Amino acid sequence: MKIALRVLAGGKYGWGNFDRLFTIANELKKNKNYSLYFYIENSIKAFNITKKIFPNTFFLNLKLGIKEEKKIFNINYFDILIYEGEYLTIKKQKFYKSISNNFIIFDDLFSKKKYLADKLFICQESSNFLKRKIKNIKIFYGYKYFPYFNKIKKFNTYKGNNVIIALGGGDYFDSYSVILNALINSKLNLFIFMNNENTIVKIKKSKFYKIKHFNFIFNRPNIMKAIPVNTIRFGIVNGGYNKIIFNIHSIPILIVATRFHQIDISKKFCYKYKSIYMGYIKTIKFENIQKSINQMSKYPISKQEKLILNKKLLIDSIIKY
């Protein structure tokens, strides 16, 4: 079986799209009957990581025209083609559908005006899903389909002064600045994760880099494996991929929407799984950050509910027609 994975990642598009498809690909490669082809748009970093594991990996420039993309695909025909990324035109959907027996779209935002896929996976729960009706497409909705298969690490939570901050793989220097400014005089010991090269460069030139209780950890995408302490009071995360990972590892979280589309899914997530929503980064006030942190220090651990994922259900739903 020939399976293609096509993703838009890196820069302002963040790292979550790539992380999810890379996770799925690593699970699929366990079956020797599957031949995998990876097509990565925009992120050289993601391309280099993937190429080491999947020989049939191809790089696409950002917003590559359809004629150029057809040349890279070289008129291959796939049993399954999986796409994840924010921008997907009708023309490209028609192209992907024409070269695959089963065209699948992962779209957590449910944001496309029209879908031509055979299957649609919406792994994060959003109000948009309740407002629209899509015909002639199999829809797989909910966090149970979220692709995260890493071993769960146990932490001691609600103890000590260690706080983990992870705001996503995009260039979120401004978002980090808002949060860090509010924590300069705190007694908390911060471990701050960053993977975006532009953000790292800016942070190294900023006032934050010299603050003693700010511990920066760069280019470690597997956050749970890289956390250098076992005792964590709580985490401050963005409204995308990280909120799910922290929840799965039973780390209590404050969630800040670093992009506009994260507002709705963050609020719904916090309501359902009993986390604390801080607000939208562009409008959040200093007092609200302080209030949320104080609230977290009093928050009973029994309040936060844990997500339940289903790896077998996800993989079977992808493979079976």
Short mmCIF file of N, CA, C and O in Angstrom, two decimals, residues 247-308:
data_model
loop_
_atom_site.label_atom_id
_atom_site.label_comp_id
_atom_site.label_asym_id
_atom_site.label_seq_id
_atom_site.Cartn_x
_atom_site.Cartn_y
_atom_site.Cartn_z
N ASN A 247 -2.01 17.83 29.12
CA ASN A 247 -3.16 17.18 29.75
C ASN A 247 -2.95 15.67 29.84
O ASN A 247 -3.22 15.06 30.88
N ILE A 248 -2.47 15.07 28.76
CA ILE A 248 -2.26 13.63 28.72
C ILE A 248 -1.27 13.19 29.79
O ILE A 248 -1.38 12.12 30.38
N HIS A 249 -0.30 14.06 30.08
CA HIS A 249 0.71 13.76 31.09
C HIS A 249 0.30 14.25 32.48
O HIS A 249 1.12 14.29 33.40
N SER A 250 -0.97 14.62 32.61
CA SER A 250 -1.56 15.01 33.89
C SER A 250 -0.90 16.22 34.54
O SER A 250 -0.83 16.33 35.76
N ILE A 251 -0.40 17.15 33.70
CA ILE A 251 0.17 18.39 34.21
C ILE A 251 -0.91 19.47 34.16
O ILE A 251 -1.46 19.75 33.08
N PRO A 252 -1.28 20.06 35.29
CA PRO A 252 -2.29 21.14 35.27
C PRO A 252 -1.82 22.32 34.44
O PRO A 252 -0.63 22.65 34.46
N ILE A 253 -2.72 22.94 33.70
CA ILE A 253 -2.29 23.96 32.75
C ILE A 253 -3.15 25.22 32.77
O ILE A 253 -4.35 25.19 33.00
N LEU A 254 -2.44 26.33 32.49
CA LEU A 254 -3.06 27.59 32.11
C LEU A 254 -2.92 27.68 30.61
O LEU A 254 -1.83 27.46 30.07
N ILE A 255 -3.99 28.02 29.92
CA ILE A 255 -3.96 28.07 28.45
C ILE A 255 -4.12 29.50 27.96
O ILE A 255 -5.05 30.21 28.37
N VAL A 256 -3.21 29.92 27.07
CA VAL A 256 -3.32 31.23 26.44
C VAL A 256 -3.43 31.00 24.92
O VAL A 256 -2.66 30.23 24.35
N ALA A 257 -4.39 31.64 24.29
CA ALA A 257 -4.54 31.54 22.84
C ALA A 257 -3.51 32.45 22.18
O ALA A 257 -3.59 33.67 22.31
N THR A 258 -2.53 31.86 21.48
CA THR A 258 -1.50 32.66 20.82
C THR A 258 -1.90 33.07 19.41
O THR A 258 -1.26 33.92 18.81
N ARG A 259 -2.94 32.43 18.89
CA ARG A 259 -3.49 32.82 17.60
C ARG A 259 -5.01 32.91 17.73
O ARG A 259 -5.61 32.24 18.59
N PHE A 260 -5.62 33.71 16.88
CA PHE A 260 -7.05 33.99 17.02
C PHE A 260 -7.89 32.71 16.98
O PHE A 260 -8.84 32.56 17.75
N HIS A 261 -7.52 31.79 16.08
CA HIS A 261 -8.35 30.59 15.92
C HIS A 261 -8.29 29.68 17.15
O HIS A 261 -9.12 28.78 17.30
N GLN A 262 -7.33 29.92 18.04
CA GLN A 262 -7.21 29.08 19.23
C GLN A 262 -8.20 29.48 20.33
O GLN A 262 -8.39 28.73 21.29
N ILE A 263 -8.81 30.64 20.20
CA ILE A 263 -9.70 31.14 21.27
C ILE A 263 -10.85 30.16 21.52
O ILE A 263 -11.10 29.74 22.66
N ASP A 264 -11.54 29.81 20.47
CA ASP A 264 -12.71 28.95 20.61
C ASP A 264 -12.34 27.56 21.13
O ASP A 264 -12.94 27.07 22.09
N ILE A 265 -11.33 26.92 20.50
CA ILE A 265 -10.98 25.56 20.92
C ILE A 265 -10.38 25.55 22.32
O ILE A 265 -10.55 24.58 23.06
N SER A 266 -9.73 26.64 22.72
CA SER A 266 -9.17 26.73 24.07
C SER A 266 -10.28 26.83 25.12
O SER A 266 -10.24 26.17 26.16
N LYS A 267 -11.25 27.68 24.84
CA LYS A 267 -12.37 27.84 25.78
C LYS A 267 -13.15 26.54 25.94
O LYS A 267 -13.51 26.14 27.06
N LYS A 268 -13.41 25.85 24.81
CA LYS A 268 -14.15 24.59 24.88
C LYS A 268 -13.34 23.53 25.62
O LYS A 268 -13.88 22.74 26.40
N PHE A 269 -12.03 23.52 25.38
CA PHE A 269 -11.16 22.56 26.04
C PHE A 269 -11.17 22.79 27.56
O PHE A 269 -11.30 21.85 28.34
N CYS A 270 -11.02 24.04 27.95
CA CYS A 270 -10.98 24.38 29.38
C CYS A 270 -12.30 24.04 30.07
O CYS A 270 -12.31 23.55 31.21
N TYR A 271 -13.40 24.27 29.38
CA TYR A 271 -14.71 23.97 29.96
C TYR A 271 -14.89 22.46 30.16
O TYR A 271 -15.37 22.01 31.21
N LYS A 272 -14.47 21.69 29.15
CA LYS A 272 -14.70 20.24 29.20
C LYS A 272 -13.71 19.53 30.10
O LYS A 272 -14.08 18.59 30.82
N TYR A 273 -12.43 19.98 30.08
CA TYR A 273 -11.39 19.25 30.81
C TYR A 273 -10.90 19.99 32.05
O TYR A 273 -9.92 19.61 32.66
N LYS A 274 -11.61 21.06 32.41
CA LYS A 274 -11.39 21.77 33.68
C LYS A 274 -9.99 22.36 33.81
O LYS A 274 -9.37 22.29 34.87
N SER A 275 -9.48 22.95 32.73
CA SER A 275 -8.25 23.72 32.79
C SER A 275 -8.62 25.20 32.92
O SER A 275 -9.80 25.55 32.92
N ILE A 276 -7.62 26.08 33.00
CA ILE A 276 -7.89 27.51 33.18
C ILE A 276 -7.50 28.27 31.91
O ILE A 276 -6.36 28.18 31.44
N TYR A 277 -8.46 29.00 31.36
CA TYR A 277 -8.22 29.82 30.16
C TYR A 277 -7.79 31.22 30.58
O TYR A 277 -8.51 31.92 31.30
N MET A 278 -6.61 31.65 30.11
CA MET A 278 -6.07 32.96 30.48
C MET A 278 -6.58 34.08 29.58
O MET A 278 -6.73 35.21 30.01
N GLY A 279 -6.78 33.78 28.29
CA GLY A 279 -7.23 34.79 27.35
C GLY A 279 -6.44 34.76 26.06
O GLY A 279 -5.60 33.89 25.83
N TYR A 280 -6.74 35.71 25.21
CA TYR A 280 -6.06 35.86 23.91
C TYR A 280 -4.84 36.75 24.10
O TYR A 280 -4.94 37.83 24.68
N ILE A 281 -3.70 36.30 23.61
CA ILE A 281 -2.43 36.96 23.91
C ILE A 281 -2.40 38.44 23.50
O ILE A 281 -1.73 39.25 24.15
N LYS A 282 -3.12 38.79 22.44
CA LYS A 282 -3.08 40.18 21.96
C LYS A 282 -3.95 41.13 22.78
O LYS A 282 -3.82 42.34 22.65
N THR A 283 -4.82 40.57 23.61
CA THR A 283 -5.70 41.42 24.40
C THR A 283 -5.59 41.16 25.90
O THR A 283 -6.22 41.86 26.70
N ILE A 284 -4.81 40.16 26.27
CA ILE A 284 -4.70 39.79 27.68
C ILE A 284 -4.04 40.90 28.48
O ILE A 284 -3.11 41.57 28.00
N LYS A 285 -4.50 41.10 29.70
CA LYS A 285 -3.95 42.13 30.56
C LYS A 285 -3.04 41.52 31.62
O LYS A 285 -3.22 40.37 32.02
N PHE A 286 -2.09 42.34 32.07
CA PHE A 286 -1.12 41.90 33.08
C PHE A 286 -1.85 41.34 34.31
O PHE A 286 -1.47 40.28 34.84
N GLU A 287 -2.89 42.01 34.75
CA GLU A 287 -3.61 41.59 35.94
C GLU A 287 -4.25 40.22 35.75
O GLU A 287 -4.35 39.43 36.70
N ASN A 288 -4.71 39.93 34.53
CA ASN A 288 -5.33 38.63 34.25
C ASN A 288 -4.33 37.49 34.34
O ASN A 288 -4.67 36.38 34.78
N ILE A 289 -3.09 37.77 33.89
CA ILE A 289 -2.05 36.75 33.99
C ILE A 289 -1.77 36.45 35.45
O ILE A 289 -1.71 35.28 35.87
N GLN A 290 -1.63 37.50 36.25
CA GLN A 290 -1.37 37.33 37.68
C GLN A 290 -2.54 36.60 38.37
O GLN A 290 -2.32 35.71 39.20
N LYS A 291 -3.73 36.96 38.01
CA LYS A 291 -4.92 36.35 38.60
C LYS A 291 -4.98 34.85 38.27
O LYS A 291 -5.30 34.02 39.14
N SER A 292 -4.67 34.51 37.01
CA SER A 292 -4.70 33.11 36.59
C SER A 292 -3.65 32.28 37.33
O SER A 292 -3.91 31.14 37.73
N ILE A 293 -2.46 32.86 37.50
CA ILE A 293 -1.39 32.16 38.21
C ILE A 293 -1.76 31.95 39.68
O ILE A 293 -1.56 30.87 40.24
N ASN A 294 -2.35 32.95 40.30
CA ASN A 294 -2.81 32.82 41.69
C ASN A 294 -3.92 31.79 41.81
O ASN A 294 -3.98 31.01 42.76
N GLN A 295 -4.80 31.78 40.81
CA GLN A 295 -5.89 30.81 40.80
C GLN A 295 -5.35 29.39 40.69
O GLN A 295 -5.83 28.47 41.37
N MET A 296 -4.34 29.21 39.84
CA MET A 296 -3.75 27.88 39.65
C MET A 296 -3.13 27.36 40.94
O MET A 296 -3.18 26.15 41.24
N SER A 297 -2.52 28.24 41.72
CA SER A 297 -1.87 27.81 42.96
C SER A 297 -2.88 27.26 43.97
O SER A 297 -2.52 26.52 44.88
N LYS A 298 -4.17 27.61 43.79
CA LYS A 298 -5.21 27.13 44.71
C LYS A 298 -6.08 26.03 44.08
O LYS A 298 -6.99 25.51 44.71
N TYR A 299 -5.81 25.70 42.83
CA TYR A 299 -6.66 24.79 42.05
C TYR A 299 -6.46 23.34 42.48
O TYR A 299 -5.34 22.84 42.40
N PRO A 300 -7.46 22.63 42.93
CA PRO A 300 -7.28 21.23 43.33
C PRO A 300 -7.03 20.33 42.13
O PRO A 300 -7.68 20.47 41.10
N ILE A 301 -6.09 19.41 42.25
CA ILE A 301 -5.69 18.57 41.12
C ILE A 301 -6.84 17.71 40.62
O ILE A 301 -6.88 17.34 39.45
N SER A 302 -7.78 17.37 41.48
CA SER A 302 -8.88 16.51 41.08
C SER A 302 -9.80 17.18 40.06
O SER A 302 -10.57 16.54 39.37
N LYS A 303 -9.69 18.51 39.92
CA LYS A 303 -10.57 19.24 39.01
C LYS A 303 -10.24 18.98 37.54
O LYS A 303 -11.13 18.96 36.71
N GLN A 304 -8.94 18.85 37.21
CA GLN A 304 -8.58 18.71 35.80
C GLN A 304 -8.87 17.29 35.33
O GLN A 304 -8.41 16.32 35.92
N GLU A 305 -9.62 17.17 34.24
CA GLU A 305 -9.96 15.86 33.69
C GLU A 305 -9.02 15.50 32.55
O GLU A 305 -8.59 16.36 31.79
N LYS A 306 -8.73 14.23 32.44
CA LYS A 306 -7.73 13.76 31.47
C LYS A 306 -8.37 13.30 30.17
O LYS A 306 -9.41 12.63 30.16
N LEU A 307 -7.73 13.66 29.07
CA LEU A 307 -8.15 13.20 27.75
C LEU A 307 -7.94 11.70 27.61
O LEU A 307 -7.02 11.13 28.20
N ILE A 308 -8.78 11.08 26.80
CA ILE A 308 -8.61 9.66 26.49
C ILE A 308 -8.42 9.53 24.97
O ILE A 308 -9.31 9.87 24.19
#
